Coordinates of C-alpha atoms and ligand atoms in Angstrom, one line a residue:
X1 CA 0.0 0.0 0.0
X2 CA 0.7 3.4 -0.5
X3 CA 0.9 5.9 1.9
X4 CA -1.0 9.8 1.8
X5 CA 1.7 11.5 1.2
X6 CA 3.7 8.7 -0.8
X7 CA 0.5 8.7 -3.4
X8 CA 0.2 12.5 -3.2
X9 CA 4.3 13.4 -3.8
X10 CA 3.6 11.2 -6.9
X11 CA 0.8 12.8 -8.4
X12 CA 1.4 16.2 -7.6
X13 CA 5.0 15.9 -9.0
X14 CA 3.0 15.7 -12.9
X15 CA 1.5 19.1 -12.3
X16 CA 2.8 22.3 -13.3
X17 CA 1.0 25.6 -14.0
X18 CA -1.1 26.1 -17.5
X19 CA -0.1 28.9 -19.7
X20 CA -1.7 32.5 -18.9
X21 CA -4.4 34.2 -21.0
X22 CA -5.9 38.2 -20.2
X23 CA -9.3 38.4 -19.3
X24 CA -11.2 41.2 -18.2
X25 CA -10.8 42.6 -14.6
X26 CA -13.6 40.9 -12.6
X27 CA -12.8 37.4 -14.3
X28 CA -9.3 37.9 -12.8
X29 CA -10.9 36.7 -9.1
X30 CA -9.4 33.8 -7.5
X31 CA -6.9 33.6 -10.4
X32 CA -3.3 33.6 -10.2
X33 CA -1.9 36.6 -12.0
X34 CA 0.4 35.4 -14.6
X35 CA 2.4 39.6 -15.0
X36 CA 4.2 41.5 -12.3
X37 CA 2.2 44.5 -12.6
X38 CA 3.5 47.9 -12.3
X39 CA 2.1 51.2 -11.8
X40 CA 1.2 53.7 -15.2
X41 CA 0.0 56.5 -12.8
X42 CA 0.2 57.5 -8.8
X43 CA -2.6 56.6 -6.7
X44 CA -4.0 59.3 -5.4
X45 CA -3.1 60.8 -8.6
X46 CA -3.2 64.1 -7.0
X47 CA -2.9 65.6 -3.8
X48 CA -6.2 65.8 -2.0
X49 CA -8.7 66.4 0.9
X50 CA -9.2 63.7 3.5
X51 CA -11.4 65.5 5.4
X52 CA -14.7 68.4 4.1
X53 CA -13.1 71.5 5.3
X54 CA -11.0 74.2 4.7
X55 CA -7.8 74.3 2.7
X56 CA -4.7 76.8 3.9
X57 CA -1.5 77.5 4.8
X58 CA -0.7 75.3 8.3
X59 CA 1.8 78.5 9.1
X60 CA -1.7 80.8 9.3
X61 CA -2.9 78.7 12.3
X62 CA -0.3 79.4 14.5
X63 CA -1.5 80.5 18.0
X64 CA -5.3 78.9 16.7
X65 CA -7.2 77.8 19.6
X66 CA -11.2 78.0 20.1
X67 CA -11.4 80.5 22.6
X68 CA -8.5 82.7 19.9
X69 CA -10.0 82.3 16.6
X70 CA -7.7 82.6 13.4
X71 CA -10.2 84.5 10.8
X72 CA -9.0 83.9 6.8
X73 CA -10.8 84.8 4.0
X74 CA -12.4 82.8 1.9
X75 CA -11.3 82.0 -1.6
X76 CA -12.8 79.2 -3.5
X77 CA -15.3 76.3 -2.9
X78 CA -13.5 73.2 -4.3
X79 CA -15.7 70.0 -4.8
X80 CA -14.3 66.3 -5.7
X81 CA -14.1 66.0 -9.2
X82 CA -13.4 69.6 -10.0
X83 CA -10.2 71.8 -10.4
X84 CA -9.3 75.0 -9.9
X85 CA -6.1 77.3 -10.5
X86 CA -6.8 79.8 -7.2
X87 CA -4.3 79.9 -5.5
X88 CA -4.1 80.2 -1.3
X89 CA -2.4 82.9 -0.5
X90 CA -1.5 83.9 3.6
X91 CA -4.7 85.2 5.2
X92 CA -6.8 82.8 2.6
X93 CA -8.6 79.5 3.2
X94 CA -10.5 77.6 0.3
X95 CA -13.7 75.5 1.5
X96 CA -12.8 72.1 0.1
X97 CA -14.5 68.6 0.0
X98 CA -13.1 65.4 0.9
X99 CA -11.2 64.1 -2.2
X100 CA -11.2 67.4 -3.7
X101 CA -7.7 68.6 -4.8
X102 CA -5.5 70.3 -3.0
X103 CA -5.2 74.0 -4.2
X104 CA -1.8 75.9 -5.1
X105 CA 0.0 77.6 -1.8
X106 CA -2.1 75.0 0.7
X107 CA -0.5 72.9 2.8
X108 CA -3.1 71.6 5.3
X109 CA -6.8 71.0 5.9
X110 CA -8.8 72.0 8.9
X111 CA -12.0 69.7 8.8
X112 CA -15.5 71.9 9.7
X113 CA -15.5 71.1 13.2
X114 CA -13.0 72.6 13.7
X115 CA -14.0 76.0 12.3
X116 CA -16.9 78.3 12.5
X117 CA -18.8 76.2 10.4
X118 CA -19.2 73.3 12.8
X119 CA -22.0 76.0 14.3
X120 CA -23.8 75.8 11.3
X121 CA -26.9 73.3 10.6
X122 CA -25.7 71.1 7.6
X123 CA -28.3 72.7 5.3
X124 CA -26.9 75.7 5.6
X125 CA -23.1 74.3 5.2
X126 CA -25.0 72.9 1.9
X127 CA -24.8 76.8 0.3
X128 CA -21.6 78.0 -0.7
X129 CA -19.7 79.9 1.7
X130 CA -18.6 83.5 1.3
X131 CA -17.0 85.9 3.0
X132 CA -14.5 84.8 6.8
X133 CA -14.1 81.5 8.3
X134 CA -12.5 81.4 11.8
X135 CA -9.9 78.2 12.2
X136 CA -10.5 77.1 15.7
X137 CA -7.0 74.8 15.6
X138 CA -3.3 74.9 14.5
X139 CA -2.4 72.7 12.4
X140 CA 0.7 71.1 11.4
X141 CA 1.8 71.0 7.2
X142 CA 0.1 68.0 5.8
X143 CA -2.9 67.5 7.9
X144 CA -5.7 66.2 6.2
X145 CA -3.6 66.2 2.7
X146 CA -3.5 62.6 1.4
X147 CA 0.0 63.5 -1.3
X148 CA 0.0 62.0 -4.5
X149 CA 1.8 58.7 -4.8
X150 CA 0.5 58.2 -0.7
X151 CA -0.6 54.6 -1.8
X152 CA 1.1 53.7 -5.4
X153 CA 4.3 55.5 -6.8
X154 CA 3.8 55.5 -10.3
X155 CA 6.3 52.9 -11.8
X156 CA 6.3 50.9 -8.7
X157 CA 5.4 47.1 -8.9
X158 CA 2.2 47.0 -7.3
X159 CA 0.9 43.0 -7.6
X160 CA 3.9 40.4 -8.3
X161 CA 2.9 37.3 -11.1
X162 CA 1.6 33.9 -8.8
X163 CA -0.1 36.5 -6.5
X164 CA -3.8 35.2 -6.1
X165 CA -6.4 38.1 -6.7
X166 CA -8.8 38.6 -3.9
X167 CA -11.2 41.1 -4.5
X168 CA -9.1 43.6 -2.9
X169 CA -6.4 43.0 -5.7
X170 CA -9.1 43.7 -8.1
X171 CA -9.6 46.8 -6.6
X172 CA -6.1 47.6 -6.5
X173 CA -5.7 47.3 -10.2
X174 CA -9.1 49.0 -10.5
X175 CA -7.6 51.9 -8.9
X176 CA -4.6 51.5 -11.7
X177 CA -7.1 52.0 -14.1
X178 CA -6.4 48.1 -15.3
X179 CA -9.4 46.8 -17.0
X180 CA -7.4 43.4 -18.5
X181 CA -4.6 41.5 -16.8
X182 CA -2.8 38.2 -17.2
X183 CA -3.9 35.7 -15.3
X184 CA -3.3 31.1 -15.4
X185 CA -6.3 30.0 -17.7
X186 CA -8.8 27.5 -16.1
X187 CA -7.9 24.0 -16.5
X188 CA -10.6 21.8 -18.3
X189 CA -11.2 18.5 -16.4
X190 CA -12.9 16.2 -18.3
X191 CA -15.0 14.0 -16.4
X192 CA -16.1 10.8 -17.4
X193 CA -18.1 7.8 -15.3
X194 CA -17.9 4.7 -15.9
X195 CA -20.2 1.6 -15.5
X196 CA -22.5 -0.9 -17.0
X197 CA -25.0 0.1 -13.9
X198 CA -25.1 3.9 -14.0
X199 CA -27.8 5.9 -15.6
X200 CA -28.4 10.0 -16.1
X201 CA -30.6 12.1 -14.0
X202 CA -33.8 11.9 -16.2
X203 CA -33.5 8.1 -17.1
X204 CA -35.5 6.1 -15.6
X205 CA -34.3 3.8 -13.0
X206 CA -34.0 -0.2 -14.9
X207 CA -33.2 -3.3 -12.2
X208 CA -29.9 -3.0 -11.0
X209 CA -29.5 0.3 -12.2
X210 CA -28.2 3.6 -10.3
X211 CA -27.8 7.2 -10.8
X212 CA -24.5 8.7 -12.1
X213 CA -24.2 10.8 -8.9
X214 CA -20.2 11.1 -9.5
X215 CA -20.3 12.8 -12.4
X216 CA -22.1 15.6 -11.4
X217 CA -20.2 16.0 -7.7
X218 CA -17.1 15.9 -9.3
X219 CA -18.3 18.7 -12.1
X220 CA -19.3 20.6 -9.0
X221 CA -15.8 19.9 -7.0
X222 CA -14.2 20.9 -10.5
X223 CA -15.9 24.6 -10.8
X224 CA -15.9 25.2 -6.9
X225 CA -11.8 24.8 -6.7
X226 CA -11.6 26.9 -10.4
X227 CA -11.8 24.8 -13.1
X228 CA -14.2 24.0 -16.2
X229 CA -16.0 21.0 -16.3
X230 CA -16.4 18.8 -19.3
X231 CA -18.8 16.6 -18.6
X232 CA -18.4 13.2 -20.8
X233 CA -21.0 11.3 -19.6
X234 CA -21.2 7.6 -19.1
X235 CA -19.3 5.1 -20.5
X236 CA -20.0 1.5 -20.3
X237 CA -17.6 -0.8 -18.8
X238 CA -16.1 -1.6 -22.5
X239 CA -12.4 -0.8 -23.6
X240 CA -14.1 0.8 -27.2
X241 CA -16.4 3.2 -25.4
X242 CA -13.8 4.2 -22.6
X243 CA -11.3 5.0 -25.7
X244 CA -14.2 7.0 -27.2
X245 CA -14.7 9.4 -24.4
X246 CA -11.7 9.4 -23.8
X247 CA -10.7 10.5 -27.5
X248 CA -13.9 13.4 -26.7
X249 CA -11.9 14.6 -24.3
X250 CA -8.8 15.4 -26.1
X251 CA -10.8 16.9 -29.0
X252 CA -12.3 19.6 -26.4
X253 CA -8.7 19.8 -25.4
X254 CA -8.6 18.4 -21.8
X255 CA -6.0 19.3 -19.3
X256 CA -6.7 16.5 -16.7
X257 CA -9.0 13.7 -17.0
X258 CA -11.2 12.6 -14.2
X259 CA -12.6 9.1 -14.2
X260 CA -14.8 7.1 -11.6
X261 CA -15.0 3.7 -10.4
X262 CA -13.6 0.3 -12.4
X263 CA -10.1 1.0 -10.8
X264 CA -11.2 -1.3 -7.7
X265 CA -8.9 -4.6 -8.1
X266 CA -10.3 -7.3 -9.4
X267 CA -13.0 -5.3 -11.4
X268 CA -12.8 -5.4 -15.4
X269 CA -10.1 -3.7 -15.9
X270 CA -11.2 -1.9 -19.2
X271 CA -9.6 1.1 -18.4
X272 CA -6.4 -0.3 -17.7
X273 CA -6.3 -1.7 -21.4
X274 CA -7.1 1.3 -23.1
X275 CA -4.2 3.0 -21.0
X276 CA -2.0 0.1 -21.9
X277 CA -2.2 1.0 -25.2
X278 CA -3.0 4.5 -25.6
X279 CA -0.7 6.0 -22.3
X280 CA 0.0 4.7 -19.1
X281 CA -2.1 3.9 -15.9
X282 CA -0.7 2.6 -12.2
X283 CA -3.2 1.0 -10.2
X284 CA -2.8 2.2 -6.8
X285 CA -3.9 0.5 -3.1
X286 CA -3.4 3.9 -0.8
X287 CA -3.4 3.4 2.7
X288 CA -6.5 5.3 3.1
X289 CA -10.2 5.3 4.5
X290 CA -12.5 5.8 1.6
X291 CA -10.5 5.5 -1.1
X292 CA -8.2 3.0 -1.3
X293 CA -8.3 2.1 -5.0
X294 CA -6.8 4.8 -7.0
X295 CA -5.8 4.8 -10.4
X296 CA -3.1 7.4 -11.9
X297 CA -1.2 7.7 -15.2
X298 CA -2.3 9.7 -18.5
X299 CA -4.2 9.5 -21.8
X300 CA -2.2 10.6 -24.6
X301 CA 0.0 12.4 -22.4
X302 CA -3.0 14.0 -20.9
X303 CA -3.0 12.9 -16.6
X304 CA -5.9 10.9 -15.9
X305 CA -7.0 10.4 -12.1
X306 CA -9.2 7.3 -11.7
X307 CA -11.4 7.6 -8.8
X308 CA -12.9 5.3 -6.9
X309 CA -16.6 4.8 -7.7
X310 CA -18.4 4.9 -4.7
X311 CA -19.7 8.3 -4.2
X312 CA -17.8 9.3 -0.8
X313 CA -14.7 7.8 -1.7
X314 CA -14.9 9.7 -5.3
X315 CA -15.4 13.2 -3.4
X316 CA -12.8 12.6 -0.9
X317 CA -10.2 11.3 -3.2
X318 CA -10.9 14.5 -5.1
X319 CA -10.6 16.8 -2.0
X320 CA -6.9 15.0 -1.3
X321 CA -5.5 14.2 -5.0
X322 CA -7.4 16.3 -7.7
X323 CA -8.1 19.3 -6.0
X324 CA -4.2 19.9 -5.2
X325 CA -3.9 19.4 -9.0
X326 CA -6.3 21.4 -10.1
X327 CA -4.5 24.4 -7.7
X328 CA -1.4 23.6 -9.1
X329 CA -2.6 24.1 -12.8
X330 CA -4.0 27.4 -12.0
X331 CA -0.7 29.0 -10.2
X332 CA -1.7 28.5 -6.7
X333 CA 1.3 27.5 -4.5
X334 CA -0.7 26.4 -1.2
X335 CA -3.3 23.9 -1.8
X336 CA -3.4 22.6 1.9
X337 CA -6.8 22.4 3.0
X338 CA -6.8 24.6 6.5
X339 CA -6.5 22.1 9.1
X340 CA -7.8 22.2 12.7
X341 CA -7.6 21.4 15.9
X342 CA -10.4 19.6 17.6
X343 CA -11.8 17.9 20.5
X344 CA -13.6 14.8 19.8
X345 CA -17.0 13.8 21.2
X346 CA -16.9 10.5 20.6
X347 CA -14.5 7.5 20.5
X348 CA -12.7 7.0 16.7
X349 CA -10.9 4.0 15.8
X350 CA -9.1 3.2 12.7
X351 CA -7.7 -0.3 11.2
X352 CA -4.1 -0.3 9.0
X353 CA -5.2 2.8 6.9
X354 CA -5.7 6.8 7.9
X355 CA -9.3 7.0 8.3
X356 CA -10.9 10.5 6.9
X357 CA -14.0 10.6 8.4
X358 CA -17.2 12.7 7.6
X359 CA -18.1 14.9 10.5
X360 CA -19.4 18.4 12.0
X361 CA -16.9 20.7 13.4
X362 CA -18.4 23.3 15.9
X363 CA -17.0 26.0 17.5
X364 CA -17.4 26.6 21.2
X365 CA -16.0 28.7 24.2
X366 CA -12.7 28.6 22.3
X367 CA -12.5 25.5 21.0
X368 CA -13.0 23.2 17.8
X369 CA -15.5 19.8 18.9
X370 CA -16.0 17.3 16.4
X371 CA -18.9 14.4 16.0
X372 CA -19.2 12.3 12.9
X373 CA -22.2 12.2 11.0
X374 CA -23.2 9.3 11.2
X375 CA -22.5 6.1 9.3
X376 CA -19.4 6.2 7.2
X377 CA -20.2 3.8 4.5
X378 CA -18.6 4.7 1.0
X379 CA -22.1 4.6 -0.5
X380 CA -23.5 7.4 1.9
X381 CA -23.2 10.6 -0.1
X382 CA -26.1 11.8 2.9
X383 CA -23.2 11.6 5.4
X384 CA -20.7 14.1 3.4
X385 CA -23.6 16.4 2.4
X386 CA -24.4 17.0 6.4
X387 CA -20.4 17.2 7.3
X388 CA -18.0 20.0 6.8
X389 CA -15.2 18.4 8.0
X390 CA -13.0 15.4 7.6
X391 CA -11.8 14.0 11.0
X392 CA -8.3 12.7 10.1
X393 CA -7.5 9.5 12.5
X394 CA -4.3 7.8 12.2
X395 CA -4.1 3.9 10.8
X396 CA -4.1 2.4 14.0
X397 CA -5.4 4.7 16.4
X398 CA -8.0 4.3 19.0
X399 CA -9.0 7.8 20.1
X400 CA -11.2 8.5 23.1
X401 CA -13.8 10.7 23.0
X402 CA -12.2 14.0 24.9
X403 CA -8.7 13.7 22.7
X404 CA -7.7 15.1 20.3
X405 CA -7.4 14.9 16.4
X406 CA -6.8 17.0 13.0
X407 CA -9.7 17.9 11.1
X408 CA -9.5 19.0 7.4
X409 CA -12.2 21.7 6.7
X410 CA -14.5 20.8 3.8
X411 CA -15.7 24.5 3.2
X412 CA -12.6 26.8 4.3
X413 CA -10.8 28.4 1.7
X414 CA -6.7 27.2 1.2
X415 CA -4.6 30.2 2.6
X416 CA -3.1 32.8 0.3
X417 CA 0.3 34.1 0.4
X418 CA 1.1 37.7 1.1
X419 CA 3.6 39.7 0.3
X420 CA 5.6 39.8 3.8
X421 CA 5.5 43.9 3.8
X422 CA 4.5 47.0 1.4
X423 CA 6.1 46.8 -1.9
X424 CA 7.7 49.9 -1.7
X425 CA 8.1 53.3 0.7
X426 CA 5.2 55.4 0.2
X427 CA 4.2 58.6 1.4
X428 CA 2.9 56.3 4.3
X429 CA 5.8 57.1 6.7
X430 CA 6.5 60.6 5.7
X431 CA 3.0 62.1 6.6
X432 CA 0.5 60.7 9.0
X433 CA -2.6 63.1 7.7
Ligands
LIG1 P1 -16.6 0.2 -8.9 O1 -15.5 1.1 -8.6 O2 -17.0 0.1 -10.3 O3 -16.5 -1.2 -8.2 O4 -17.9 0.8 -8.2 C1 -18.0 0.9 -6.8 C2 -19.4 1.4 -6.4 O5 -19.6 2.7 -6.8 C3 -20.5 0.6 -7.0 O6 -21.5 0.4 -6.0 C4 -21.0 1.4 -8.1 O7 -22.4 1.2 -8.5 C5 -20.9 2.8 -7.6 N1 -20.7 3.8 -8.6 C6 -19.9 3.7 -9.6 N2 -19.9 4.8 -10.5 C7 -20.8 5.6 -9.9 C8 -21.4 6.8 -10.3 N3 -20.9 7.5 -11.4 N4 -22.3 7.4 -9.5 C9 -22.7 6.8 -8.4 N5 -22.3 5.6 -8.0 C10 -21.3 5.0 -8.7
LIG2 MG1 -18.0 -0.9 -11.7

């Protein structure tokens, strides 16, 4: 037998990242950019307003204090999205708007409340203001300015190539004005089931006859983790249809193919013989609990993961084996699924292999409890669909209820790596607004 991580080295070592293709902005989410990006413009792009107040010279504060009014005049009304070419001279102040630019000769920005204003009911501060405003606080040079270039110096590499784009990267090269970027394209999986017994969803069930459940979890495991699906339907359990789905496949261009069931030993071993002759394919005991019978090698030089047929051990063989792949294709250099911690409330044996087994993790007063869900026959998809967590117990163990054991989380995201600090200096450190 094969041990987890023996099975998983081997596999994994076959998969490399796919080639990159641009695609509009918002399609870039959850993809790995395939470009180091740099900056074309600063971000601000100007020198503007944190704060609605009033624009001026920090030096005309001096001595400002609420019960010792500074008075300035008042010399323009600037709004966000406009520009102007006054320009603040000493004894001036221009109303300004949060965003707004910055006007010539002004180094600072006293927000409303801290001026006369602040007396003023906000429909009145809704009218243009004329005439004196009296500055109720000194301020130091560069309060309330946010410089150009605070958050990207134009020029600067902004996002590095492999970096996975959350939606705050989007926005980040939204703000760079970016509406197409290089990213890894999608790997197409093609899935195919196999099996004299299985019919589709809107068949009618014959004697000895079941539904092709597989083919559609899988298609769903395939888009959830970022790929694309090509569904190839059933093919009975003879070495001339195998070859022809398989052969559909490679004409829609398939980057991994995903097979289920005739891999268990001893079971007509079509798909080995089309293998034989058209690629390669291991049959593989791993030392696991579902999922022992595994199959891996390729299809004219296309991988090809045989899964187990049963419908747990085909959704847990693709959480451990084909979702790492599928990752791998598309950039991602951590594909561990988060792992916890938990306390079990109940007693979990297993026999020679690691047992995964199907359970609800809960949170309480600080820690992680977990309880299976029930019976963990390989047949009862019921079990996984009321889990969201696989309870990972040794080969061997006998674990009391109370101990402890790792749990792999079924609907937690796999980490992302950051960048370990900013990029680059920015105006960050040299004014603190
Ligand atoms: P096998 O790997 O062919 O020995 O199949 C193991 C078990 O999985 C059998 O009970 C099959 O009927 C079942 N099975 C195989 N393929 C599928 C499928 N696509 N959907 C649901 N069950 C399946
Ligand atoms: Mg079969």
């Amino acid at each position: 037998m094969l041990s987890l991580e023996e099975a998983t080295a081997r596999i994994l070592s076959r998969f490399h990242p796919l080639e990159a293709e641009p695609v509009p902005l918002l399609e870039a989410l959850g993809r790995v950019l395939a470009e180091d990006v740099y900056a074309a413009e600063d971000v601000p792009p100007f020198s503007n307003s944190s704060m609605d107040g009033y624009a001026l010279r920090a030096a005309d504060t001096r001595g400002a204090a609420f019960d010792h009014p500074v008075v300035l005049r008042i010399v323009a009304d600037i709004a966000a999205g406009s520009s102007t070419t006054v320009e603040v001279l000493p004894g001036t102040a221009a109303r300004i708007n949060t965003g707004a630019p910055i006007p010539l000769g002004a180094d600072a920005v006293v927000r409303f409340e801290d001026t006369s204003e602040a007396r003023l009911s906000p429909e009145e501060r809704r009218a243009p203001q004329r005439g004196e405003i009296a500055i109720l606080v000194q301020v130091a040079p560069g309060a309330n300015v946010r410089p150009a270039g605070e958050d990207i110096r134009r020029g600067q590499l902004v996002l590095a190539r492999g970096t996975p784009q959350r939606p705050f990267e989007i926005g980040v090269l939204a703000s760079l004005g970016r509406s197409r970027v290089s990213v890894i394209r999608k790997p197409r999986v093609g899935i195919l089931a196999t099996g004299d017994e299985l019919v589709d969803l809107d068949q009618p069930l014959g004697p000895g006859q079941v539904r092709d459940s597989n083919e559609y979890s899988l298609a769903a495991l395939v888009l959830r983790y970022g790929g694309i699906p090509v569904r190839l339907g059933i093919a009975r359990d003879r070495a001339e249809e195998i070859r022809r789905k398989l052969e559909e496949g490679q004409r829609a261009g398939i980057d991994l193919y995903l097979t289920s069931a005739g891999v268990s030993v001893g079971a007509h071993d079509w798909m080995t013989e089309v293998l034989a002759q058209e690629g390669d394919l291991e049959l593989w005991k791993v030392a696991i609990r579902p999922g022992k019978p595994l199959a891996f090698g390729n299809f004219r030089g296309v991988p090809l993961l045989g899964l187990p047929g049963n419908p747990v051990s085909a959704a847990v063989t693709f959480e451990l084996f084909a979702r790492p792949a599928l990752l791998i294709m598309q950039g991602r250099s951590r594909w561990a699924k988060p792992t916890l911690e938990v306390i079990l409330e109940e007693d979990l044996a297993s026999d020679e292999r690691t047992s995964f087994l199907r359970a609800v993790v809960s949170h309480r007063d600080g820690a992680y409890y977990a309880r299976t869900t029930g019976p963990q026959g390989s047949h009862v998809l019921t079990s996984l669909s009321r889990a969201n967590a696989l309870v990972i117990v040794p080969a061997g163990a006998r674990l009391r209820a109370g101990e402890r054991a790792q749990a792999q989380m079924l609907d937690w995201p796999e980490e992302v790596d950051l960048p370990s600090s900013q990029p680059s200096a920015s105006g960050a450190e040299r004014r603190s607004g």
